[in-house]
Amino acid sequence: MSELKPLRLLAEEAEDLEIISAAVQDSVVKAENLNYEARIRRFSLEINRYRWEEGVTKRRDGERVRSLLAFDGVLGVKTRAVTKADPELILSLLQVTFTPDAEPPGGKITLLFAGDGEIELTVEALDATLLDSDYIWNTRHTPSHERRKR
């Protein structure tokens, strides 16, 4: 497999979160792997992340890695077009953004999914973590955002 080390990224500023967002673009997650632990104020997703840092070439397959994306200091969670009613539903994560409140350091973290699904986290401060596991596998499918010709 690859010789790249697993990612271990932290975000405490919006610019840091942009890097995490780029790393998790096109990750897939089962609805059952969306987890909000209100008691400890943590929202986490167990994702299968496409390893964009590997580079994309036509000569070899891409790779996915099992990862954990977690947000601490979460005060509330709102969803739109995202449900855990079907735990096997696969969601594709497109982008993660942070919108600061008028009074820092709090704000809103938005997780945008394909098909207009959205999760909004109200946070006391931006505190995000992306941790890759050692579980990596090859995939022939490279995510693409271009429209297919009919």
Short mmCIF file of C-alpha atoms in Angstrom, two decimals:
data_model
loop_
_atom_site.label_atom_id
_atom_site.label_comp_id
_atom_site.label_asym_id
_atom_site.label_seq_id
_atom_site.Cartn_x
_atom_site.Cartn_y
_atom_site.Cartn_z
CA MET A 1 0.00 0.00 0.00
CA SER A 2 0.96 3.63 0.36
CA GLU A 3 3.91 4.99 2.29
CA LEU A 4 2.08 8.15 3.37
CA LYS A 5 1.53 8.44 7.10
CA PRO A 6 -2.02 8.63 8.43
CA LEU A 7 -3.34 12.18 8.79
CA ARG A 8 -3.65 13.70 12.25
CA LEU A 9 -5.15 17.19 11.82
CA LEU A 10 -6.51 19.71 14.32
CA ALA A 11 -8.51 22.86 13.58
CA GLU A 12 -8.96 25.78 15.95
CA GLU A 13 -9.34 28.46 13.26
CA ALA A 14 -11.45 28.67 10.09
CA GLU A 15 -8.33 28.39 7.89
CA ASP A 16 -7.39 25.12 9.65
CA LEU A 17 -10.88 23.76 9.01
CA GLU A 18 -10.52 24.50 5.28
CA ILE A 19 -7.60 22.04 5.20
CA ILE A 20 -9.64 19.38 6.98
CA SER A 21 -12.55 20.08 4.62
CA ALA A 22 -10.32 19.48 1.59
CA ALA A 23 -9.04 16.23 3.13
CA VAL A 24 -12.55 14.87 3.84
CA GLN A 25 -14.16 15.95 0.56
CA ASP A 26 -15.97 12.96 -0.97
CA SER A 27 -15.81 10.92 2.21
CA VAL A 28 -18.70 8.55 2.72
CA VAL A 29 -20.43 7.79 5.99
CA LYS A 30 -23.29 5.51 6.99
CA ALA A 31 -26.10 7.30 8.80
CA GLU A 32 -25.56 5.00 11.79
CA ASN A 33 -22.01 6.39 12.12
CA LEU A 34 -23.19 9.93 12.86
CA ASN A 35 -22.86 10.29 16.62
CA TYR A 36 -23.80 13.16 18.94
CA GLU A 37 -22.83 12.72 22.58
CA ALA A 38 -24.61 15.64 24.26
CA ARG A 39 -23.24 14.85 27.72
CA ILE A 40 -19.63 15.40 26.60
CA ARG A 41 -20.59 17.88 23.84
CA ARG A 42 -19.01 15.91 21.01
CA PHE A 43 -20.23 15.21 17.47
CA SER A 44 -18.31 12.60 15.49
CA LEU A 45 -18.47 10.81 12.16
CA GLU A 46 -16.73 7.57 11.27
CA ILE A 47 -15.92 8.13 7.61
CA ASN A 48 -14.32 6.33 4.69
CA ARG A 49 -12.08 9.11 3.41
CA TYR A 50 -10.72 9.27 -0.14
CA ARG A 51 -6.97 9.95 0.15
CA TRP A 52 -6.68 13.00 -2.11
CA GLU A 53 -3.15 13.58 -0.83
CA GLU A 54 -2.11 10.43 -2.72
CA GLY A 55 -2.66 12.24 -6.00
CA VAL A 56 -4.83 11.03 -8.86
CA THR A 57 -3.34 9.17 -11.78
CA LYS A 58 -4.83 6.94 -14.45
CA ARG A 59 -2.14 4.31 -13.90
CA ARG A 60 -3.15 3.21 -10.42
CA ASP A 61 -6.15 2.90 -8.17
CA GLY A 62 -6.93 5.47 -5.50
CA GLU A 63 -7.14 4.71 -1.81
CA ARG A 64 -9.65 5.14 0.99
CA VAL A 65 -8.89 5.14 4.69
CA ARG A 66 -11.13 4.68 7.71
CA SER A 67 -11.08 7.98 9.65
CA LEU A 68 -12.70 9.77 12.55
CA LEU A 69 -13.87 13.38 12.15
CA ALA A 70 -14.81 14.86 15.54
CA PHE A 71 -16.00 18.22 16.83
CA ASP A 72 -15.81 19.14 20.52
CA GLY A 73 -17.65 21.86 22.42
CA VAL A 74 -20.88 21.18 20.51
CA LEU A 75 -23.86 22.91 22.12
CA GLY A 76 -26.51 21.83 19.61
CA VAL A 77 -27.13 19.94 16.37
CA LYS A 78 -29.61 20.70 13.57
CA THR A 79 -30.13 18.59 10.47
CA ARG A 80 -31.73 19.17 7.09
CA ALA A 81 -32.40 16.24 4.74
CA VAL A 82 -30.22 13.97 6.90
CA THR A 83 -31.83 11.22 8.94
CA LYS A 84 -30.76 8.15 10.85
CA ALA A 85 -34.10 6.42 10.11
CA ASP A 86 -32.24 4.14 7.68
CA PRO A 87 -28.94 3.32 9.45
CA GLU A 88 -27.51 1.86 6.21
CA LEU A 89 -28.06 5.09 4.24
CA ILE A 90 -24.76 6.24 2.72
CA LEU A 91 -24.04 9.98 2.83
CA SER A 92 -21.31 11.68 0.80
CA LEU A 93 -19.60 14.59 2.57
CA LEU A 94 -18.77 17.50 0.28
CA GLN A 95 -17.63 20.35 2.51
CA VAL A 96 -17.11 21.47 6.11
CA THR A 97 -17.28 25.21 6.92
CA PHE A 98 -17.18 27.46 9.98
CA THR A 99 -19.18 30.66 10.41
CA PRO A 100 -18.11 32.62 13.50
CA ASP A 101 -20.64 34.27 15.81
CA ALA A 102 -20.62 38.05 16.24
CA GLU A 103 -19.05 37.33 19.66
CA PRO A 104 -16.06 34.97 19.20
CA PRO A 105 -15.00 32.26 19.76
CA GLY A 106 -18.34 30.48 19.12
CA GLY A 107 -20.05 29.85 15.82
CA LYS A 108 -21.63 27.33 13.49
CA ILE A 109 -19.96 24.41 11.75
CA THR A 110 -21.80 23.23 8.65
CA LEU A 111 -21.35 19.75 7.17
CA LEU A 112 -22.70 19.74 3.60
CA PHE A 113 -23.61 16.42 1.97
CA ALA A 114 -24.45 15.49 -1.62
CA GLY A 115 -28.18 15.77 -2.29
CA ASP A 116 -28.50 18.96 -0.23
CA GLY A 117 -28.22 17.23 3.16
CA GLU A 118 -26.79 19.41 5.88
CA ILE A 119 -25.81 19.17 9.54
CA GLU A 120 -25.27 22.38 11.49
CA LEU A 121 -23.34 22.29 14.76
CA THR A 122 -23.52 25.17 17.20
CA VAL A 123 -20.13 25.26 18.94
CA GLU A 124 -18.67 27.25 21.82
CA ALA A 125 -15.36 27.39 19.90
CA LEU A 126 -13.92 25.74 16.80
CA ASP A 127 -12.31 22.47 17.92
CA ALA A 128 -12.14 19.85 15.14
CA THR A 129 -10.01 16.73 14.79
CA LEU A 130 -9.38 14.39 11.85
CA LEU A 131 -7.66 11.11 12.67
CA ASP A 132 -6.88 8.42 10.11
CA SER A 133 -6.64 4.79 11.11
CA ASP A 134 -4.23 2.25 9.68
CA TYR A 135 -7.07 0.61 7.72
CA ILE A 136 -6.43 1.58 4.07
CA TRP A 137 -7.75 -0.09 0.92
CA ASN A 138 -7.57 0.44 -2.82
CA THR A 139 -10.53 1.73 -4.78
CA ARG A 140 -10.96 1.96 -8.53
CA HIS A 141 -13.56 4.70 -8.23
CA THR A 142 -12.11 8.22 -8.08
CA PRO A 143 -14.75 10.73 -7.00
CA SER A 144 -15.70 13.19 -9.72
CA HIS A 145 -17.86 16.31 -9.62
CA GLU A 146 -18.14 16.81 -13.34
CA ARG A 147 -21.44 16.19 -15.06
CA ARG A 148 -21.63 12.98 -17.02
CA LYS A 149 -22.43 13.23 -20.69
CA ARG A 150 -25.57 11.43 -21.78
#
